[in-house]
Coordinates of C-alpha atoms in Angstrom, one line a residue:
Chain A
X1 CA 0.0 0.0 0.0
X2 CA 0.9 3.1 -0.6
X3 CA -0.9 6.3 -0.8
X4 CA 0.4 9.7 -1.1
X5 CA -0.8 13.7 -0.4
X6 CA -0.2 17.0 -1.1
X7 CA -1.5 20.0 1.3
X8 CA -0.9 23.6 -0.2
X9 CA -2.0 26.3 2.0
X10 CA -1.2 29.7 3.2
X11 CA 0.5 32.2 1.0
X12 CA -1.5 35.3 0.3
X13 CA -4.7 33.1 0.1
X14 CA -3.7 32.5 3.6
X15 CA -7.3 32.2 5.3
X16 CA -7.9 29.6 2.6
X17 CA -9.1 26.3 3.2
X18 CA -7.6 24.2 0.3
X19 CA -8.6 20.1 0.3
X20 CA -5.2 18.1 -0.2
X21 CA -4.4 16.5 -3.6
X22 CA -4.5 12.5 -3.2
X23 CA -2.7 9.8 -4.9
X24 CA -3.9 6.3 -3.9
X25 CA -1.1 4.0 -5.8
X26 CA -3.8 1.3 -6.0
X27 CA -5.6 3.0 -8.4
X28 CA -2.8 3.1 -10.8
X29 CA -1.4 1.4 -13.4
X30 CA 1.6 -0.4 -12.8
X31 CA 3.5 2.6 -14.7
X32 CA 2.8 5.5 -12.7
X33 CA 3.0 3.4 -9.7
X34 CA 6.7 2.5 -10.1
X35 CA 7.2 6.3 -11.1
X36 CA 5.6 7.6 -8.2
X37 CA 7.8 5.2 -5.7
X38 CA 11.0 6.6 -7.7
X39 CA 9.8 9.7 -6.9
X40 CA 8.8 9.1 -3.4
X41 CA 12.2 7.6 -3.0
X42 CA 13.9 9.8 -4.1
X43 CA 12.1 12.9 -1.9
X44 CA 13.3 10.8 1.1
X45 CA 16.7 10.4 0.0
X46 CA 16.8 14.0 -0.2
X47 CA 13.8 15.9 1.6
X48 CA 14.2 19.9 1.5
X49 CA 15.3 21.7 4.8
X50 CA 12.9 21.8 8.0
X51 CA 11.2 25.2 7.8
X52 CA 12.0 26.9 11.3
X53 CA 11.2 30.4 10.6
X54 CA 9.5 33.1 8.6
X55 CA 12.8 33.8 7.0
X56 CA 12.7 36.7 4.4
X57 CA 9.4 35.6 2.1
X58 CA 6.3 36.5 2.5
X59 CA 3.1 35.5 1.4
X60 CA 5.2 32.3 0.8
X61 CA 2.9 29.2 0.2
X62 CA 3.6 26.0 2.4
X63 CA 3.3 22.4 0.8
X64 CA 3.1 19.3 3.2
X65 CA 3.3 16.2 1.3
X66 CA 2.7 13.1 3.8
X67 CA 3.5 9.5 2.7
X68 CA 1.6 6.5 4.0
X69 CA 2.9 3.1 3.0
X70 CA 2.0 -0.5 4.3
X71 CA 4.3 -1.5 7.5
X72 CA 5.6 2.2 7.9
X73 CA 4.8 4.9 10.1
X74 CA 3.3 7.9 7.5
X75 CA 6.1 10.4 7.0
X76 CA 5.5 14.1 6.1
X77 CA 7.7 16.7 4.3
X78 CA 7.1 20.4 4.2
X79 CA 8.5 23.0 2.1
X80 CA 7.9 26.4 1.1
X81 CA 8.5 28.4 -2.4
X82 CA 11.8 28.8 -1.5
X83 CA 12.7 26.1 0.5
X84 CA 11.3 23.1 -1.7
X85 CA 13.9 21.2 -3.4
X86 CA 14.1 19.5 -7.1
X87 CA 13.0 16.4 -5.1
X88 CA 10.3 17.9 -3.5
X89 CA 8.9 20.0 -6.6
X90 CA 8.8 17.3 -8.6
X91 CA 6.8 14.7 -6.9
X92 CA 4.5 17.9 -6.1
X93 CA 4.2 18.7 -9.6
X94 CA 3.2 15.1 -10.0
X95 CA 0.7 14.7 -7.2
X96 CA -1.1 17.5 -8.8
X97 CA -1.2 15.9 -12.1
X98 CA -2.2 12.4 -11.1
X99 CA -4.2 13.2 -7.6
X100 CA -8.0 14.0 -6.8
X101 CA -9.1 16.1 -4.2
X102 CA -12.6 14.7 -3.8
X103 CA -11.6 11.6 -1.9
X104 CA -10.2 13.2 1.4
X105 CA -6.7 12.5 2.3
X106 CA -5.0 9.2 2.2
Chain B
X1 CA -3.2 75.6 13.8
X2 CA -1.1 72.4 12.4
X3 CA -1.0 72.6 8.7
X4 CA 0.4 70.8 6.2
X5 CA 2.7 72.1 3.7
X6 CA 2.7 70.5 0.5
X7 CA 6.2 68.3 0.2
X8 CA 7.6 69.9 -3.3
X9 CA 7.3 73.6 -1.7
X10 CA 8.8 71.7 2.0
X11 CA 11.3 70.6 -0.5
X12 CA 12.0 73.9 -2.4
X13 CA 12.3 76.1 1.2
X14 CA 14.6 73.3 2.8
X15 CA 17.0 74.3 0.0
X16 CA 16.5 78.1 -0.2
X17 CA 19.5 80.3 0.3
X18 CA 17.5 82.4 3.0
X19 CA 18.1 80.9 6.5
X20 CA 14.5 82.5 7.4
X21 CA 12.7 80.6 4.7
X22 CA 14.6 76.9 5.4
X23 CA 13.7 77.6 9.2
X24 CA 9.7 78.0 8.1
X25 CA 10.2 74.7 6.4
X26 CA 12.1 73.3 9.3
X27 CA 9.6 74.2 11.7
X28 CA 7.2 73.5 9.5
X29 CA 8.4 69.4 9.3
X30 CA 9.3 69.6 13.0
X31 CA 5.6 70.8 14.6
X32 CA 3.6 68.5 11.8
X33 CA 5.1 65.6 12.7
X34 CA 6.0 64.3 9.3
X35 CA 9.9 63.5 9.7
X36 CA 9.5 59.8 10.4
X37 CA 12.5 59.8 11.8
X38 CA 15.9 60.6 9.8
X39 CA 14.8 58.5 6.9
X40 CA 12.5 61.1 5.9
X41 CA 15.0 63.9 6.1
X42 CA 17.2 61.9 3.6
X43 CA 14.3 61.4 1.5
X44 CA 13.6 65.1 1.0
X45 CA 17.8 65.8 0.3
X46 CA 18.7 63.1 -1.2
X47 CA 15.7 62.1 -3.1
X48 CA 16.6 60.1 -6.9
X49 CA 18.8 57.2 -5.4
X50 CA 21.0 55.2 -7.6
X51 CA 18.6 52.7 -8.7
X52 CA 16.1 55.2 -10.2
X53 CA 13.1 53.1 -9.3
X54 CA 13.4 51.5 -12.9
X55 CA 11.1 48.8 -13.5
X56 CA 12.3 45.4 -14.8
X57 CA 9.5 42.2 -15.3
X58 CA 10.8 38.5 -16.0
X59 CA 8.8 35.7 -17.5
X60 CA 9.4 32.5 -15.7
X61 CA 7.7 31.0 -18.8
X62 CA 5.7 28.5 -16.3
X63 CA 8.7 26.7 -15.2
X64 CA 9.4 26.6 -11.0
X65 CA 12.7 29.0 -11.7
X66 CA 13.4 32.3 -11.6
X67 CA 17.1 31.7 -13.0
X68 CA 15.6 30.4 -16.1
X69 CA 13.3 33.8 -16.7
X70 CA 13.6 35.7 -19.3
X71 CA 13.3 39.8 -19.7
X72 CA 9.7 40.4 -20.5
X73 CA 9.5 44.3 -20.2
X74 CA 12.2 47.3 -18.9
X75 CA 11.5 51.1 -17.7
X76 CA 11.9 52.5 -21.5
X77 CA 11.1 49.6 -23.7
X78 CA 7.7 49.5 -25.5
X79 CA 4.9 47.5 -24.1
X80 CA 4.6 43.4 -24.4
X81 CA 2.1 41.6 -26.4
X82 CA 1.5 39.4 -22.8
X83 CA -1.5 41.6 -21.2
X84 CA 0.5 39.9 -17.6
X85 CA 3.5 41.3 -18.5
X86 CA 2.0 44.9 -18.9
X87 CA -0.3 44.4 -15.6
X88 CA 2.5 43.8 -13.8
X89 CA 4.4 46.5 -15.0
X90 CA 1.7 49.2 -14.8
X91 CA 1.1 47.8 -11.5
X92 CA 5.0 48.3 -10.3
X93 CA 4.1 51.8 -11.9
X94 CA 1.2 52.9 -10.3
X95 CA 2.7 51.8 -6.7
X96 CA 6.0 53.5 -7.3
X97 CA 3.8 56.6 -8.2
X98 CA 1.5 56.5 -5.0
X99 CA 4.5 56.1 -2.9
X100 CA 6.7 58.5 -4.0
X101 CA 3.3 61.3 -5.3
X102 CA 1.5 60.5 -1.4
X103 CA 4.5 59.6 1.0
X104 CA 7.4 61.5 -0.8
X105 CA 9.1 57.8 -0.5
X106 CA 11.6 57.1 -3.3
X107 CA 10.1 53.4 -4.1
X108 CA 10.6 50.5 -1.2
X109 CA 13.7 51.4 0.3
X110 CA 13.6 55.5 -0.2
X111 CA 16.2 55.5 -2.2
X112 CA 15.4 54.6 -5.5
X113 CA 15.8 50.4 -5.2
X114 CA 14.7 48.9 -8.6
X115 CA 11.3 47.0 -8.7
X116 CA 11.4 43.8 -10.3
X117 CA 8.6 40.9 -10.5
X118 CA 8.4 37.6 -12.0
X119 CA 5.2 36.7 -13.7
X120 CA 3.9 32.8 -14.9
X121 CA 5.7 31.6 -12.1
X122 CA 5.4 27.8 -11.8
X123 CA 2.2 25.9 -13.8
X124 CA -0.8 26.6 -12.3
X125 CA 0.6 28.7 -9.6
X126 CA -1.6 30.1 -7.4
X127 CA 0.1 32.4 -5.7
X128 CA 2.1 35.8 -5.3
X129 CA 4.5 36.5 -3.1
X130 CA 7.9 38.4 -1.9
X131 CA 10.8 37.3 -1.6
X132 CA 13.0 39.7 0.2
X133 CA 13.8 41.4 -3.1
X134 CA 11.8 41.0 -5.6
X135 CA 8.1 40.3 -6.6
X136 CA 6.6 36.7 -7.8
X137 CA 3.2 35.9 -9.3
X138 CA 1.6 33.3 -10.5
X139 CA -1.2 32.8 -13.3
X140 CA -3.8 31.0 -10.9
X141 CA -4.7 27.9 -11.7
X142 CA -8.1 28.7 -13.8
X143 CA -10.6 26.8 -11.6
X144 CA -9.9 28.6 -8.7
X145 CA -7.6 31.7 -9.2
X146 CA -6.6 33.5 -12.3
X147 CA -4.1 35.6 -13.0
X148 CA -2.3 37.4 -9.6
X149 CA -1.4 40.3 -11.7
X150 CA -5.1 41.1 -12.4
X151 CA -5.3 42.8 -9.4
X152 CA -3.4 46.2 -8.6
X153 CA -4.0 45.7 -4.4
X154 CA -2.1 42.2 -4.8
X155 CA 0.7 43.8 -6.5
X156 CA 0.7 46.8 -4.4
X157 CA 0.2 44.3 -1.1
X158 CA 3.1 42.3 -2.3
X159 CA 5.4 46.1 -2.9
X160 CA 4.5 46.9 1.1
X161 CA 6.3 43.9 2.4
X162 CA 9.2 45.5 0.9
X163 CA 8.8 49.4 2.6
X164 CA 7.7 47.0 5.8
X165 CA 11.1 45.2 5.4
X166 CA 12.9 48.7 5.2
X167 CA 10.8 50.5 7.6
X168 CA 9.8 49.0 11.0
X169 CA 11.1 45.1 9.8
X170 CA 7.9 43.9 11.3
X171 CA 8.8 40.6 12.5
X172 CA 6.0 38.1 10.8
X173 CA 4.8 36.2 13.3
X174 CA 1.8 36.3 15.9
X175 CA 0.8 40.1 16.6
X176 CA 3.6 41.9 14.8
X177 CA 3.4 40.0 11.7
X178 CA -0.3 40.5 11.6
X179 CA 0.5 43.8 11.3
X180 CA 3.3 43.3 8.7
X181 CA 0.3 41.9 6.7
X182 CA -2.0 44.9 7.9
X183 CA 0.0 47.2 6.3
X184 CA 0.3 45.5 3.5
X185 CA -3.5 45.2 3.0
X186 CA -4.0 49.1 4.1
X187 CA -1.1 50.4 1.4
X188 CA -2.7 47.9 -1.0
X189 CA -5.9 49.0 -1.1
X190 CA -4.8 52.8 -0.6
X191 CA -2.4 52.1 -3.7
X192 CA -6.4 50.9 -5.6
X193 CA -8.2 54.0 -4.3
X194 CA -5.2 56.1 -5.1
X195 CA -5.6 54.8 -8.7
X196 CA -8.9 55.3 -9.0
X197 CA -9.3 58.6 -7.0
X198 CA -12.0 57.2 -5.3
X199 CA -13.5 58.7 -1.8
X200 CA -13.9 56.0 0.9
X201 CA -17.4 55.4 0.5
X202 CA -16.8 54.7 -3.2
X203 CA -14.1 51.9 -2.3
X204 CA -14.9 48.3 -2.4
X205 CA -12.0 47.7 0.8
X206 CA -11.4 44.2 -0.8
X207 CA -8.1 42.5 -0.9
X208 CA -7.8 40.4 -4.6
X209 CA -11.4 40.9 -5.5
X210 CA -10.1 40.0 -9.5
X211 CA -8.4 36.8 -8.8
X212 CA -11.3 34.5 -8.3
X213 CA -12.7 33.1 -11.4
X214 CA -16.2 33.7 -11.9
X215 CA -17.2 30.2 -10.9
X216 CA -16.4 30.7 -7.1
X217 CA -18.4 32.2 -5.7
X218 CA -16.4 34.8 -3.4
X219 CA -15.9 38.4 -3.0
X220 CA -11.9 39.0 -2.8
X221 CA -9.5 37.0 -0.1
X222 CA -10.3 40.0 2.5
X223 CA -12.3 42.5 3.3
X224 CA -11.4 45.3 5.3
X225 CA -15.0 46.6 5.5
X226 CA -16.2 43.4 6.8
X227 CA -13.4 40.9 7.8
X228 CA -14.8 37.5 8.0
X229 CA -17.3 37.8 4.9
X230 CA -14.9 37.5 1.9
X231 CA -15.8 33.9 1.2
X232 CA -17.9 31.2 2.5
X233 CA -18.1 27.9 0.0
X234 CA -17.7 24.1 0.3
X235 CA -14.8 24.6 -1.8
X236 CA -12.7 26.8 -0.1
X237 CA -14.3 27.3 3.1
X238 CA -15.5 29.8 5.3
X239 CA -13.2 33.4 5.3
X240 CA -11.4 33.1 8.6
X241 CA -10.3 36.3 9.4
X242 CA -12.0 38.4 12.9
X243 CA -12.7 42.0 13.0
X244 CA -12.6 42.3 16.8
X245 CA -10.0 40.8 20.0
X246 CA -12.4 39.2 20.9
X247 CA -12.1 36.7 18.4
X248 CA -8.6 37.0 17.9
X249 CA -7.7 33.3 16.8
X250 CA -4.6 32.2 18.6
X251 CA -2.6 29.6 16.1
X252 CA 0.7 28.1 16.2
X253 CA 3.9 29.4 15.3
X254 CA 4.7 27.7 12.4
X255 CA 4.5 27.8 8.4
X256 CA 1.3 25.2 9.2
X257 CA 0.2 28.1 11.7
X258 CA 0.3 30.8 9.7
X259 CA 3.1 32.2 11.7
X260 CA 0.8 32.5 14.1
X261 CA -2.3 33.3 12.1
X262 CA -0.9 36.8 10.2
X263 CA -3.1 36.3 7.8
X264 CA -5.9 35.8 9.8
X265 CA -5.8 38.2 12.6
X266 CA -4.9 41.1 10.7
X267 CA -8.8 41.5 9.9
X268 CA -8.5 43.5 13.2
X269 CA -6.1 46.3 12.1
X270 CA -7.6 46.1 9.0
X271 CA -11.5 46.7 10.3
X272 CA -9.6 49.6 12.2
X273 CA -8.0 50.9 9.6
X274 CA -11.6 51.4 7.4
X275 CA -13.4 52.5 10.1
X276 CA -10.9 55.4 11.3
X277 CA -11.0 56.6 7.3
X278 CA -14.5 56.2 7.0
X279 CA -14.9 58.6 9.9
X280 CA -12.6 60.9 8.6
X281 CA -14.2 60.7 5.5
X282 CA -12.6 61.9 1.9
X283 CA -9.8 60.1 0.0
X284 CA -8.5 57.8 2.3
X285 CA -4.8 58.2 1.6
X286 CA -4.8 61.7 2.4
X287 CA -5.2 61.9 6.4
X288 CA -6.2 58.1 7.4
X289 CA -3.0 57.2 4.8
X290 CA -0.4 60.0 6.1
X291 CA -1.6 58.7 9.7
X292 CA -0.6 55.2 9.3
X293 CA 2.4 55.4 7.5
X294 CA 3.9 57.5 9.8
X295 CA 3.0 55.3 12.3
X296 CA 4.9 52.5 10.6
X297 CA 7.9 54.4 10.4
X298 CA 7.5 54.8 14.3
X299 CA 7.2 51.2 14.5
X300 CA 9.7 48.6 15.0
X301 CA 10.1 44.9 14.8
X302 CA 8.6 43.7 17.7
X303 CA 5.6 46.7 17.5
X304 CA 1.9 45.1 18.9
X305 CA -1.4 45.6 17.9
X306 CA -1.9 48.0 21.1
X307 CA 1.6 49.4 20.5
X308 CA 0.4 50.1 16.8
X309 CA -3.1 51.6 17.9
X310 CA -1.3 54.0 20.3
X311 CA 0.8 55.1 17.7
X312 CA -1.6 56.0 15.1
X313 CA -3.7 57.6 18.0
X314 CA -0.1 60.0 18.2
X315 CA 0.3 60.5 15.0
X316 CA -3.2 61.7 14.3
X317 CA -2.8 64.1 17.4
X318 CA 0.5 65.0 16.1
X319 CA -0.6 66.1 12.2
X320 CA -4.2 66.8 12.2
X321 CA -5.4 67.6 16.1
X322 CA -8.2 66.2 18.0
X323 CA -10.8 65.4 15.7
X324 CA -8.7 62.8 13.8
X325 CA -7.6 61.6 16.9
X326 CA -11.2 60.5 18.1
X327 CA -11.7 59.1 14.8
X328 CA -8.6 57.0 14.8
X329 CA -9.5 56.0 18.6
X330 CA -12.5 55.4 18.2
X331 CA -11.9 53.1 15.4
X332 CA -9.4 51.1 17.6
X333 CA -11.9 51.2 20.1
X334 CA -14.8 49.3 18.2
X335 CA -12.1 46.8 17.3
X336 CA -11.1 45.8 21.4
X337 CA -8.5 48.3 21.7
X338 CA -9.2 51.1 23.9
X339 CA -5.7 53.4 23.6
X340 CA -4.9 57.0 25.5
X341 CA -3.3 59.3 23.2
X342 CA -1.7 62.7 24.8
X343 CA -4.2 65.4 25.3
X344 CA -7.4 62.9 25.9
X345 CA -8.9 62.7 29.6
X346 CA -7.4 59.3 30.0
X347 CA -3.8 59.9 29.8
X348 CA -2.4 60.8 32.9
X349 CA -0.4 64.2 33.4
X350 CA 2.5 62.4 34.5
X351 CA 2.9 60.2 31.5
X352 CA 2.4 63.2 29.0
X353 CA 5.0 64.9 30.9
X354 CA 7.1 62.1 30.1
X355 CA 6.4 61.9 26.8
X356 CA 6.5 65.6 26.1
X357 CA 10.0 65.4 27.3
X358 CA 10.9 62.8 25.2
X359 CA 9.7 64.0 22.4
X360 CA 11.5 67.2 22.7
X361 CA 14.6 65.8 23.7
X362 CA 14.2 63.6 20.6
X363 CA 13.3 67.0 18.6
X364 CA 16.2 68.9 19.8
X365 CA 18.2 66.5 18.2
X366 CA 16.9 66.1 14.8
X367 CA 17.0 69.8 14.6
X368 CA 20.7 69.6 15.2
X369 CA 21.2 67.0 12.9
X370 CA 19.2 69.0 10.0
X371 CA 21.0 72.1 10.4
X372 CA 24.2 69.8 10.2
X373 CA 23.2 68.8 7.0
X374 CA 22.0 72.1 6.2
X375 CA 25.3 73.6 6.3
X376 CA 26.7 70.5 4.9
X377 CA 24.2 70.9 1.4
X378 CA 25.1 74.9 1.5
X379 CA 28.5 74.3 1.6
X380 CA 28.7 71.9 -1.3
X381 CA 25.9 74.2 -3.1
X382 CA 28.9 76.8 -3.0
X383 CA 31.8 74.9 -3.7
X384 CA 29.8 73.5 -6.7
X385 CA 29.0 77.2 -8.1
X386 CA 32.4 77.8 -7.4
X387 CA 33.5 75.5 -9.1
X388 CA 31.2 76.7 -12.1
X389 CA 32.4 80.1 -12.1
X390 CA 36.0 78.9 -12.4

C-alpha cells in the first residue's frame, strides 16, 4: 500500500481552506506506480530543509506532502516556495497531475 | 493651527538660500510631525537614489525557476504583447507613483531600489509573493484563481512587504506579523483607491477581488470593510479572518500556523484601519494614509497591535489635532482596543509629561542634525558654483 498527499495552504490566500491533492497507488497502473515510488524515494533520499522560521518571504505558500505506506509509520515533508527542493517539486508537480481532491486525504 | 505644507514647496524652502525661509520649512516638518525619523530627512535631500526606481519584469515562462526567466518588459522599452507582462508592469508603476506622489518615498527602500517581479511563475501557480527582493506571481490555476497580476491591491500588497522590510522590519509572526500583513492590505488598497481617486465610501476595501474566477463564488480574499465575509463555500471554506479581539484566533507558530495566524488576525487592524477613514471621511490616503504610514515608520520589529493603535492615536494628534484623533481611537476602540493618546482625559499628566520630554529631547536633536546637514548641502551648493564660475 501506498498512498500519497499533497497539502498547499497559506501564501496570500492565507485564510484559505484548500482540500489536499491525493494519490492512492492502487488506483494506478503499474507505470505511474513505479514512477511515483521513484519519486517518493527519491524525496526521502533528499527531503528539503525543516522550515523553522518566517525567513525573508512573505506571502510564501507551504506544501506538506505526507506519505503512507504499508508496515511504515506515515512520513510528512514540508517545504515552502523557496525552500522546496528539485525532489520535492517534482513529486508535487506530479501529485497535482495524477491526484483527486474529492476523496479526502489518504 | 497644524497645517500641512505640500512636500515639493517643504522641499524647495529646505533648500532656499535664506536661513528664514529653510527655518519655516524646518519648523514646519518639526511641529507636523512628518519627519518619520531621519529617513525622511534623507528622502527630502537626497531624493533620486542610484537605482532610479526603474522597472524590470521576467517571465518564468511556467517553469518553477526564476534563473531560467527571461526579460519580459524594462522602464523604457515598449509595451509586451503578454497583457501579464504589462499588468505587472503598470502595477509596479502605479505603486511606485502612490509612494513617491502621497508619501514623498523614493520606491521600497527611499532610495530609488529597482522594482522587479516575476510573472507565470510555476504551472498553475496560485500564488504571489515576496521574496526579500523581488516580486513573484503566478497565473492562478483557472478553476480557482486567475491571473495574480489582475489585481493592482495584490501587486501593491506584495510592494509593502518590501517598505515593511525597510521600515519597522515587522517581524511576521503572531501580533507583529499580523501587522506586517495589515500594512500591506492598508497600502494595497490605498495604492487601488489612489488609482482610481475614489473617496472612501466609493471603495470596495477588498483585498484580490479580481483573482477568483467567476465560478467561485467569493468576494476577494479579504475585506477590510467586513473581515470575516470574503468567502464562505464548500470549496474553499469559510473566510477566517475576525474583525474584533475578541475573536482574535490564537494559532501556532509555524508555516502550518500561519506564523501564528498573520493572515488571519490582521482583519482586526484592517476593520480599524476602514473605520478610522470612513470617519474621517474623503480620500482615504490623504489623512487616514499620512496617519498610518507615519506610524509604521515609528514602529519597530517587535511593534503590537496596542503598541500600533497607540501610535496611530499619536500621529493623528501630532498632524491633524483632535478630531482625527477620536476618529482613529475610536476606530481602535470598536475593534477591542481602547488606547490614551496625549491630550485625551485618560492619559495621565504624568505620563504626558514624560512623553512631552521625550519628544522634545528627541526633537532637539533632529533639529541639530538637519542644520548639520544644512550647512553640509550649503556648503557643497557653494563649492559646486564655485567651481562653475572657475
Amino acid at each position: 500500500m501506498l498512498c500519497v498527499s499533497l497539502l498547499i495552504y497559506g501564501g496570500l490566500a492565507g485564510g484559505l481552506q484548500r482540500p489536499p491533492h491525493v494519490v492512492d497507488a492502487a488506483q494506478l497502473s503499474a507505470r505511474d506506480q513505479q514512477q511515483l515510488l521513484h519519486l517518493v524515494q527519491a524525496l526521502q533520499a533528499s527531503p528539503p530543509p525543516p522550515v523553522t522560521s518566517p525567513g525573508q518571504g512573505r506571502d510564501l505558500q507551504g506544501y506538506l506532502i505526507t506519505i503512507e505506506q504499508a508496515g511504515k509509520a506515515p512520513e510528512q515533508f514540508e517545504a515552502n516556495d523557496l525552500t522546496r527542493n528539485q525532489a520535492f517539486a517534482t513529486l508535487s508537480q506530479w501529485i497535482l497531475n495524477k491526484g483527486s481532491t474529492g476523496g479526502g486525504a489518504c | 493651527m497644524q497645517c500641512i505644507m505640500p512636500p515639493h514647496i517643504l522641499e524647495h524652502l529646505l533648500s532656499s538660500e535664506d536661513s528664514e525661509l529653510r527655518q519655516i520649512a524646518l519648523n514646519n516638518l518639526l511641529t507636523n510631525g512628518r519627519l518619520g525619523g531621519e529617513r525622511k530627512v534623507q528622502s527630502l535631500m537626497f531624493a533620486g537614489g542610484p537605482g532610479g526606481s526603474l522597472r524590470t519584469v521576467y517571465n518564468c515562462r511556467n517553469l518553477a525557476s526564476r534563473s531560467q526567466a527571461k526579460v519580459a518588459r524594462t522602464e523604457d522599452a515598449a509595451a509586451s504583447k503578454d497583457p501579464t507582462v504589462n499588468q505587472a508592469f503598470e502595477g509596479l508603476g502605479a505603486t511606485r507613483d502612490f509612494y513617491k506622489d502621497v508619501f514623498r518615498r523614493n520606491s521600497i527602500d527611499d532610495r530609488g531600489m529597482r522594482l522587479e517581479a516575476f510573472v507565470h511563475y510555476d504551472k498553475h501557480y496560485q500564488n504571489a509573493y515576496w521574496d526579500g527582493k523581488v516580486m513573484v506571481f503566478g497565473d492562478g490555476d483557472g478553476k480557482l484563481f486567475v491571473d495574480f497580476t489582475k489585481s493592482l491591491d495584490v501587486i501593491a500588497h506584495e510592494l509593502a512587504h518590501g517598505v515593511t522590510e525597510f521600515t519597522a522590519g515587522l517581524e511576521y509572526h503572531n501580533e507583529s506579523g499580523a501587522l506586517n500583513e495589515h500594512i500591506s492590505d492598508a497600502m494595497g488598497s490605498l495604492v487601488k483607491q489612489w488609482s482610481l481617486k475614489q473617496t472612501v465610501e466609493q471603495a470596495d476595501w477588498l483585498i484580490g477581488a479580481e483573482i477568483f474566477t467567476p465560478s467561485i463564488k467569493a468576494d476577494a480574499l479579504r475585506s477590510m470593510k467586513a473581515p470575516g465575509t470574503a468567502y464562505d463555500n464548500p470549496l474553499i471554506g469559510k473566510d477566517p479572518q475576525p474583525d474584533h479581539m475578541d475573536r482574535f484566533v490564537k494559532l501556532p507558530d509555524t508555516q502550518l500556523g500561519d506564523w501564528g495566524g498573520v493572515h488571519i488576525n490582521s482583519g482586526i487592524p484592517n476593520k480599524a484601519f476602514y473605520l478610522a477613514a470612513m470617519a474621517i471621511g474623503g480620500h482615504a490616503w490623504e489623512a487616514a494614509g499620512h496617519i498610518w504610514y507615519e506610524a509604521l515608520l515609528a514602529s519597530n520589529a517587535k511593534t503590537n497591535f496596542r503598541q500600533f493603535a497607540q501610535t496611530t492615536v499619536v500621529k493623528a494628534s501630532q498632524l491633524y489635532g483632535t478630531d482625527k484623533r477620536k476618529a482613529v481611537s475610536d476606530a481602535w476602540a470598536s475593534v477591542g482596543l481602547a488606547v490614551t493618546a496625549p491630550g485625551s482625559p485618560r492619559a495621565s499628566a504624568k505620563g504626558e509629561a514624560k512623553e512631552l520630554e521625550a519628544a522634545e529631547i528627541h526633537l532637539a536633536e533632529l533639529t541639530r542634525q538637519i542644520e548639520l546637514l544644512s550647512d553640509r548641502v550649503r556648503d557643497l551648493t557653494s563649492e559646486v558654483e564655485h567651481s562653475l564660475h572657475l
